Coordinates of C-alpha atoms in Angstrom, one line a residue:
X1 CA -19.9 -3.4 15.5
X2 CA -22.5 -1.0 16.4
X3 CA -26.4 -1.7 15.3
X4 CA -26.3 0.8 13.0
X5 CA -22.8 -0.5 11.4
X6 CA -24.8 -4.0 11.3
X7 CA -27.4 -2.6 9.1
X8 CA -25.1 -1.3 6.3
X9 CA -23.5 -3.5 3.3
X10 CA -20.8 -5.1 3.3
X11 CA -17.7 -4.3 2.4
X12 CA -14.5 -7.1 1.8
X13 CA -11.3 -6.5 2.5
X14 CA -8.3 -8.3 1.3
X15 CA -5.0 -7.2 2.7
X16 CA -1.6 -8.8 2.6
X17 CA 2.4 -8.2 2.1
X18 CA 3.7 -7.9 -1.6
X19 CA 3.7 -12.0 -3.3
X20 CA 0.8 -13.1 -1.1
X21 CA -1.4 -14.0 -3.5
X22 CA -4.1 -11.2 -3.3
X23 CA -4.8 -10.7 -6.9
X24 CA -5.2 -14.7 -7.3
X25 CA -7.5 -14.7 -4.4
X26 CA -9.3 -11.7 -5.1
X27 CA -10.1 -13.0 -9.0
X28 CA -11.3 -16.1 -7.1
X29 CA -13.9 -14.4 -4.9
X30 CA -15.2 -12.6 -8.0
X31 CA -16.3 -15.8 -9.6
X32 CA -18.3 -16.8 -6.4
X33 CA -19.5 -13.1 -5.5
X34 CA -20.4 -10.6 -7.4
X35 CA -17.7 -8.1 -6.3
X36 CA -15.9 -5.1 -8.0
X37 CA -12.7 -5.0 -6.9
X38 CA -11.4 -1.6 -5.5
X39 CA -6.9 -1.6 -5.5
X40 CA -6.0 -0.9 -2.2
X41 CA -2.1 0.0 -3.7
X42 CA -0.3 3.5 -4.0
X43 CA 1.7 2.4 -6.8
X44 CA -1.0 0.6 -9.4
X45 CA -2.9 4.1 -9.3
X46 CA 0.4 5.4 -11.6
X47 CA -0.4 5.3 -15.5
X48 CA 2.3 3.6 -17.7
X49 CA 4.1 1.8 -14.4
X50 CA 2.7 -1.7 -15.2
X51 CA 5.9 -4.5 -14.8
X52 CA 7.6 -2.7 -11.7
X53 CA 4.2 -2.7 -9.9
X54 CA 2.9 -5.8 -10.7
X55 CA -0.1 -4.4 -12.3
X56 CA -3.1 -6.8 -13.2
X57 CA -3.0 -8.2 -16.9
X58 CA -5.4 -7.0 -19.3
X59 CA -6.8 -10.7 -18.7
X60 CA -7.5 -10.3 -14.7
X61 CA -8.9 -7.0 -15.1
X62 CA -11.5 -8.0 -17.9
X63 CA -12.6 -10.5 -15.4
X64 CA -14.0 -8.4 -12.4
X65 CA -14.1 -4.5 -12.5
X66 CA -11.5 -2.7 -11.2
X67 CA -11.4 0.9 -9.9
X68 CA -8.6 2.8 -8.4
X69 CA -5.7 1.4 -11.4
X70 CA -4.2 4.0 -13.7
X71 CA -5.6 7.1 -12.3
X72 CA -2.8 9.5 -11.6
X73 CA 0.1 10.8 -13.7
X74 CA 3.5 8.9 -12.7
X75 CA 4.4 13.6 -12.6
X76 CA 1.6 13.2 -9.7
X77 CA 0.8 12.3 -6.1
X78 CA -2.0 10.9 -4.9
X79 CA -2.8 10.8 -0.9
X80 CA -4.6 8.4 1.6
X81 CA -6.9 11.5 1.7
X82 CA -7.8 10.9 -1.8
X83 CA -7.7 7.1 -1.6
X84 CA -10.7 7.4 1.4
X85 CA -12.7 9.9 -0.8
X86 CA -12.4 7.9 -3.7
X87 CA -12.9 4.3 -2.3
X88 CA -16.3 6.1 0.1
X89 CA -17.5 7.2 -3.7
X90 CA -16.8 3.7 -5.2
X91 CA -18.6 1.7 -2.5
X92 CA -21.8 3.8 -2.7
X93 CA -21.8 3.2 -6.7
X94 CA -20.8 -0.1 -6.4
X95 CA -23.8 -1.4 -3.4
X96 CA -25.7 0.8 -5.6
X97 CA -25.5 -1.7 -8.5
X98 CA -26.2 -4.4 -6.3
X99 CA -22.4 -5.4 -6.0
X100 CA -20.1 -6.3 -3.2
X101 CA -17.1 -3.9 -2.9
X102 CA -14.0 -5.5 -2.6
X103 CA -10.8 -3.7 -1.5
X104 CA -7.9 -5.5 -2.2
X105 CA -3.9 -4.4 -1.6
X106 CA -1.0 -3.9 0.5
X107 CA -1.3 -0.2 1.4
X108 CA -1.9 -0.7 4.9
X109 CA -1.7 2.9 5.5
X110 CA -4.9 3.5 3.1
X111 CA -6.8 0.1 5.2
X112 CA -5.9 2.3 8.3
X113 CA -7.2 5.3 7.1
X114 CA -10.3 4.1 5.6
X115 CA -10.9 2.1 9.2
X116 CA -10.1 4.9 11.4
X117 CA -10.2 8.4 9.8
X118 CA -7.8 11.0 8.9
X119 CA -5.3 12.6 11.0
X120 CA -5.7 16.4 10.5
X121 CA -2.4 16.8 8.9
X122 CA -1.2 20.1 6.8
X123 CA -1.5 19.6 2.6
X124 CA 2.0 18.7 1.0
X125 CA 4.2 21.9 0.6
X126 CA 6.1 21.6 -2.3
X127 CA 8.7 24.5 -1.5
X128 CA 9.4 22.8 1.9
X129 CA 9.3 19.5 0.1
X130 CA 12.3 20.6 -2.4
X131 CA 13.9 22.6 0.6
X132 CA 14.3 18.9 2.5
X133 CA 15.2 16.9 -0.6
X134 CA 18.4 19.7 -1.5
X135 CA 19.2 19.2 1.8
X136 CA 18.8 15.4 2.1
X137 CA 21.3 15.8 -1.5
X138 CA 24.1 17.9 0.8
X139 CA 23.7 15.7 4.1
X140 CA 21.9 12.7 3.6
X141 CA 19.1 11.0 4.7
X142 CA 20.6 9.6 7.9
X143 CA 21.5 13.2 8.5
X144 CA 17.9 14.4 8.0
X145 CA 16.5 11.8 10.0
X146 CA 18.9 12.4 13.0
X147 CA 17.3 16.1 13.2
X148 CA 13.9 14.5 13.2
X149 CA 15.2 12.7 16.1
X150 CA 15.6 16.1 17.9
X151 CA 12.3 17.5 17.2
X152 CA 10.4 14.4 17.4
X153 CA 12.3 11.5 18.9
X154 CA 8.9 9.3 18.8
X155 CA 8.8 9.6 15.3
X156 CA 12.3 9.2 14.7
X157 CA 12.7 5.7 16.5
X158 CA 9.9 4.9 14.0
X159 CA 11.7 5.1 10.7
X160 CA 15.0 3.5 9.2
X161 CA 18.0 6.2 8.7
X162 CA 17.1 5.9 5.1
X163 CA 13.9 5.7 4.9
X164 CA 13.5 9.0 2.5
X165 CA 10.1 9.6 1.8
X166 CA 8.7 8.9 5.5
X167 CA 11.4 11.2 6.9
X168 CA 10.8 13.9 4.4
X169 CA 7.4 14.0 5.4
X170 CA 7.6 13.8 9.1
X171 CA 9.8 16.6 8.7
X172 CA 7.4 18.6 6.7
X173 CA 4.5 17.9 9.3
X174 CA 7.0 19.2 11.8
X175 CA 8.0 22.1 10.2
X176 CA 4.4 23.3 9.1
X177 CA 2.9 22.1 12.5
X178 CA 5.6 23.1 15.0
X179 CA 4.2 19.8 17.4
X180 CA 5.2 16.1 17.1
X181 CA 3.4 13.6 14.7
X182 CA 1.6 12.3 17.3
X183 CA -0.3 15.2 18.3
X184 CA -1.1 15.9 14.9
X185 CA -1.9 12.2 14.1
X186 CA -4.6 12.5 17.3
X187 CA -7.0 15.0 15.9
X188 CA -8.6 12.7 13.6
X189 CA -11.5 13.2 11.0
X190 CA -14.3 10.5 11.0
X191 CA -16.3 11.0 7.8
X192 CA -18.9 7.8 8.4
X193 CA -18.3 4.7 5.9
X194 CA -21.0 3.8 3.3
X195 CA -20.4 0.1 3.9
X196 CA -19.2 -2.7 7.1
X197 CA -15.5 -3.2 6.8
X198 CA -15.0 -7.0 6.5
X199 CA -11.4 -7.9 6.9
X200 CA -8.8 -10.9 6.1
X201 CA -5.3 -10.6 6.1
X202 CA -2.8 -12.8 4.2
X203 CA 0.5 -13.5 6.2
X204 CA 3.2 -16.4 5.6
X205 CA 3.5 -19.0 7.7
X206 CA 7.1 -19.4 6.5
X207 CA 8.7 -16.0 5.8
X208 CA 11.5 -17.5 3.9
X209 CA 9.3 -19.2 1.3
X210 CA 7.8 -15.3 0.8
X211 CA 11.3 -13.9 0.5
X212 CA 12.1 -16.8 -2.2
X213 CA 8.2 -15.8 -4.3
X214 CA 9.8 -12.0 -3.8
X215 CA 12.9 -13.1 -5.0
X216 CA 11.1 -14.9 -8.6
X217 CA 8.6 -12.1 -8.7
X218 CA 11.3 -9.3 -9.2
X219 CA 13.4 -11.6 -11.6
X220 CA 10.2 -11.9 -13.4
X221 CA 9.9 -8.5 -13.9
X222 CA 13.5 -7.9 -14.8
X223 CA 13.3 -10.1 -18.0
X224 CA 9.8 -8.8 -18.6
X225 CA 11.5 -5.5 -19.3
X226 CA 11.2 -3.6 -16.1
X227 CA 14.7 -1.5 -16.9
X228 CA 13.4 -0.4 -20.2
X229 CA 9.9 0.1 -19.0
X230 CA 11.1 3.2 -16.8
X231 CA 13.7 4.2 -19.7
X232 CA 10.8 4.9 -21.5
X233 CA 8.7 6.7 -18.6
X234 CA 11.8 9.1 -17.8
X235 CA 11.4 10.2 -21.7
X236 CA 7.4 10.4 -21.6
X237 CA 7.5 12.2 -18.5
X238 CA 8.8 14.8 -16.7
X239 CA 10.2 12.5 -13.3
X240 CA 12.8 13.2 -10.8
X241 CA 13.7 10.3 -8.1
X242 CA 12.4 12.4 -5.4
X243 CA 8.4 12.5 -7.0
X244 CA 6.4 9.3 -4.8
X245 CA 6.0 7.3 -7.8
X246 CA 9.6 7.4 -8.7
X247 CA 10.0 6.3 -5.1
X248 CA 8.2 2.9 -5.6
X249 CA 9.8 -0.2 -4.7
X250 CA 12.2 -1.2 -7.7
X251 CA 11.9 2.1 -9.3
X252 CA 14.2 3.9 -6.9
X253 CA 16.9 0.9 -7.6
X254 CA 15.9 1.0 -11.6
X255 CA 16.5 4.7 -11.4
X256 CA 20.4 4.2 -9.6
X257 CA 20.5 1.1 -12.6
X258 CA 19.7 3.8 -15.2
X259 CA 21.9 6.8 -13.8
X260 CA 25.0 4.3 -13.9
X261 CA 25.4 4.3 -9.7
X262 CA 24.8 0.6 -9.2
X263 CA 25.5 -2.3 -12.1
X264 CA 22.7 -4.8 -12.9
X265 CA 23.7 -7.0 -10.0
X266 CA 23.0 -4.5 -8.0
X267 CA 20.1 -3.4 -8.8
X268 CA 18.6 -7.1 -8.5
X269 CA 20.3 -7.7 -5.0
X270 CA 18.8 -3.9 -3.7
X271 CA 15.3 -4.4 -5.7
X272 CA 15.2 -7.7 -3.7
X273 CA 15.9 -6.4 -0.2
X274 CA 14.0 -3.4 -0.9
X275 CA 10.9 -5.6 -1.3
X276 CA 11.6 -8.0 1.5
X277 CA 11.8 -4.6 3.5
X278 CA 8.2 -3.6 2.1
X279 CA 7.2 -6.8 3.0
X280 CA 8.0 -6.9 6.7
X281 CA 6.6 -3.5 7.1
X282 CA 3.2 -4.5 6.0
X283 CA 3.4 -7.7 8.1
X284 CA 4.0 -5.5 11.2
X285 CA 1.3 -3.1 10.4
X286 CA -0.6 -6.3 10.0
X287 CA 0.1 -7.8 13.1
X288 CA -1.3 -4.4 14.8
X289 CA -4.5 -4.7 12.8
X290 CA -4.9 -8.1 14.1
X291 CA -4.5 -7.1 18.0
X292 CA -6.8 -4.2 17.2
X293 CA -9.9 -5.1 14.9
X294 CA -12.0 -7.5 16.2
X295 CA -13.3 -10.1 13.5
X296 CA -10.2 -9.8 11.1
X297 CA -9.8 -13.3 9.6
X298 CA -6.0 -14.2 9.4
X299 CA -5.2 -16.4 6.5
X300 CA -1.7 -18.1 5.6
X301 CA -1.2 -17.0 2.5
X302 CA 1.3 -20.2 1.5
X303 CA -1.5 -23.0 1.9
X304 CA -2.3 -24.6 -1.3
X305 CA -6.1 -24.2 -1.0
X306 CA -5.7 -20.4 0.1
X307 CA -8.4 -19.2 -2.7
X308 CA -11.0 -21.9 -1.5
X309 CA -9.9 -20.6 1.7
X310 CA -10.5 -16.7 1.1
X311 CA -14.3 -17.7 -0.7
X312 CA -14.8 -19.4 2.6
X313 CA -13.7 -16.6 5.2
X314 CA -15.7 -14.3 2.8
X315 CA -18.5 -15.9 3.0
X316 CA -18.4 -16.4 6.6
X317 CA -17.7 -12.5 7.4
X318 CA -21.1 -11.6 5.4
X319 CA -23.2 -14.6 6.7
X320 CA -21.9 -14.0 10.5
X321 CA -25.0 -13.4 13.0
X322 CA -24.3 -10.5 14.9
X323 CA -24.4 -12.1 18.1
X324 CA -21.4 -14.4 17.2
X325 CA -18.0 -13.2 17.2
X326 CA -15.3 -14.1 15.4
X327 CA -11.7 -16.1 16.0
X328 CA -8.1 -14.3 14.3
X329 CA -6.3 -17.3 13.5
X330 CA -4.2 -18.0 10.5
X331 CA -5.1 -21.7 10.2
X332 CA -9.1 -20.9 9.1

């Protein structure tokens, strides 16, 4: 950090894959510090998607402030663009009140762009948008994502065949831009930050015991009425399985459930590996944010002390001299 990052306040960050414990952790640095806790998650901004998200309770939000939750229309998108502007905003209010902001989620594409800037990347375009999902309908993703892989082989050996809405939009970029992702991802905006980023991560030391939380967390939500909770958004709203919060882990495999492609076995078994995918895709973007930013506190996020554990690593990111450095390791 430079002197002048030094001299601004701090800011905690609490990132981690889905089941890691971050809301637990989070509600348990809140009654040492006084923080306000800023979601870090492109799904809990979505109004009305509560079970299929894993939404705080009532409960857990009445205990800390939360900014950032039930924002946008479930008809709506909302960008890392908008994330940055609106988590910049919320820090300033939230030193300004003598608070400690606290960003806490597993959107590790909104921690990267609030670290590092914006790419200068073209708006959405919803006619090319609806041009790429009619012909994803007639040829399929994999299809889709094997032109990508002429235009822009680096980004194509980046994403899975079916990985819809990151192919779409590489596409769109491609399109609009007419030059790979990576020359487009280089010119970068740096608006400066209001606060010093202060970061720990949550990883497993045992994966499998993660895949078996995943595994009760989506059961959980199945019998909390998950199915009917996105019965009742398709008749309150006006969705199609292409829109980005239709495209949420679980609802994609709710919708199939719901349209009568898969049976209810189905949907448990894809729900499941869908989040188990989610889940190593964060790790991996984690593991790069470890190599990369010096200072990031790893945590395992199975140890049965992890919120005593988080307080700690908190309060030894803001209390660190600037002169002393410190240690990545997931044993702190």
């Amino acid at each position: 950090m430079t002197a002048s990052t030094l001299a601004l306040p701090p800011a905690l960050l609490l990132l981690g894959p889905t089941a890691s414990g971050k809301t637990a952790s989070a509600l348990a640095l809140a009654r040492t510090l006084p923080v306000e806790i800023i979601s870090v998650d492109s799904a809990l901004v979505y109004r009305d998607m509560d079970i299929g998200t894993a939404k705080p309770s009532a409960d857990e939000r009445a205990a800390c402030p939360h900014h950032l939750i039930d924002i946008v229309s479930p008809e709506d998108s909302y960008s890392a663009a908008q994330f940055r502007a609106d988590a910049t905003r919320l820090m300033d209010e939230i030193t300004a009140r003598g608070n400690i902001p606290l960003l806490a989620g597993g959107t590790m594409l909104y921690f990267k762009a609030l670290r590092e800037g914006l790419s200068d990347l073209p708006a959405a375009d919803p006619a090319l948008r609806r041009a790429i999902d009619d012909e994803a309908a007639a040829r399929g993703w994999p299809a889709l994502h094997a032109e990508l892989a002429r235009l822009d082989p680096a980004a194509a050996a980046r994403l899975e065949p079916g990985d819809a809405q990151r192919i779409q939009r590489a596409l769109e970029i491609v399109r609009l831009t007419g030059r790979p992702l990576a020359e487009s991802y280089a010119r970068k905006e740096h608006a400066p930050l209001p606060c010093r980023l202060l970061p720990i991560a949550l990883a497993p030391g045992d994966r499998s015991v993660l895949h078996a939380r995943i595994a009760e967390r989506f059961d959980a939500m199945l019998h909390a009425g998950f199915v009917d909770e996105l019965r009742q958004l398709r008749a309150h709203y006006r969705l199609d399985p292409a829109m980005p919060s239709m495209r949420c882990v679980g609802y994609r495999q709710a919708w199939e459930y719901l349209d009568g492609d898969i049976g209810y076995d189905e949907l448990r078994f894809k729900g499941i590996a869908a989040t188990r995918q989610l889940a190593k895709r964060q790790l991996t973007w984690q593991r790069q944010f470890r190599d990369t930013w010096p200072g990031l506190i790893e945590l395992d996020c199975l140890r049965p002390d992890l919120p005593e554990a988080v307080r700690a690593a908190a309060l030894r990111l803001i209390d660190a001299p600037a002169h002393a450095p410190l240690s990545n390791t997931a044993n702190t």
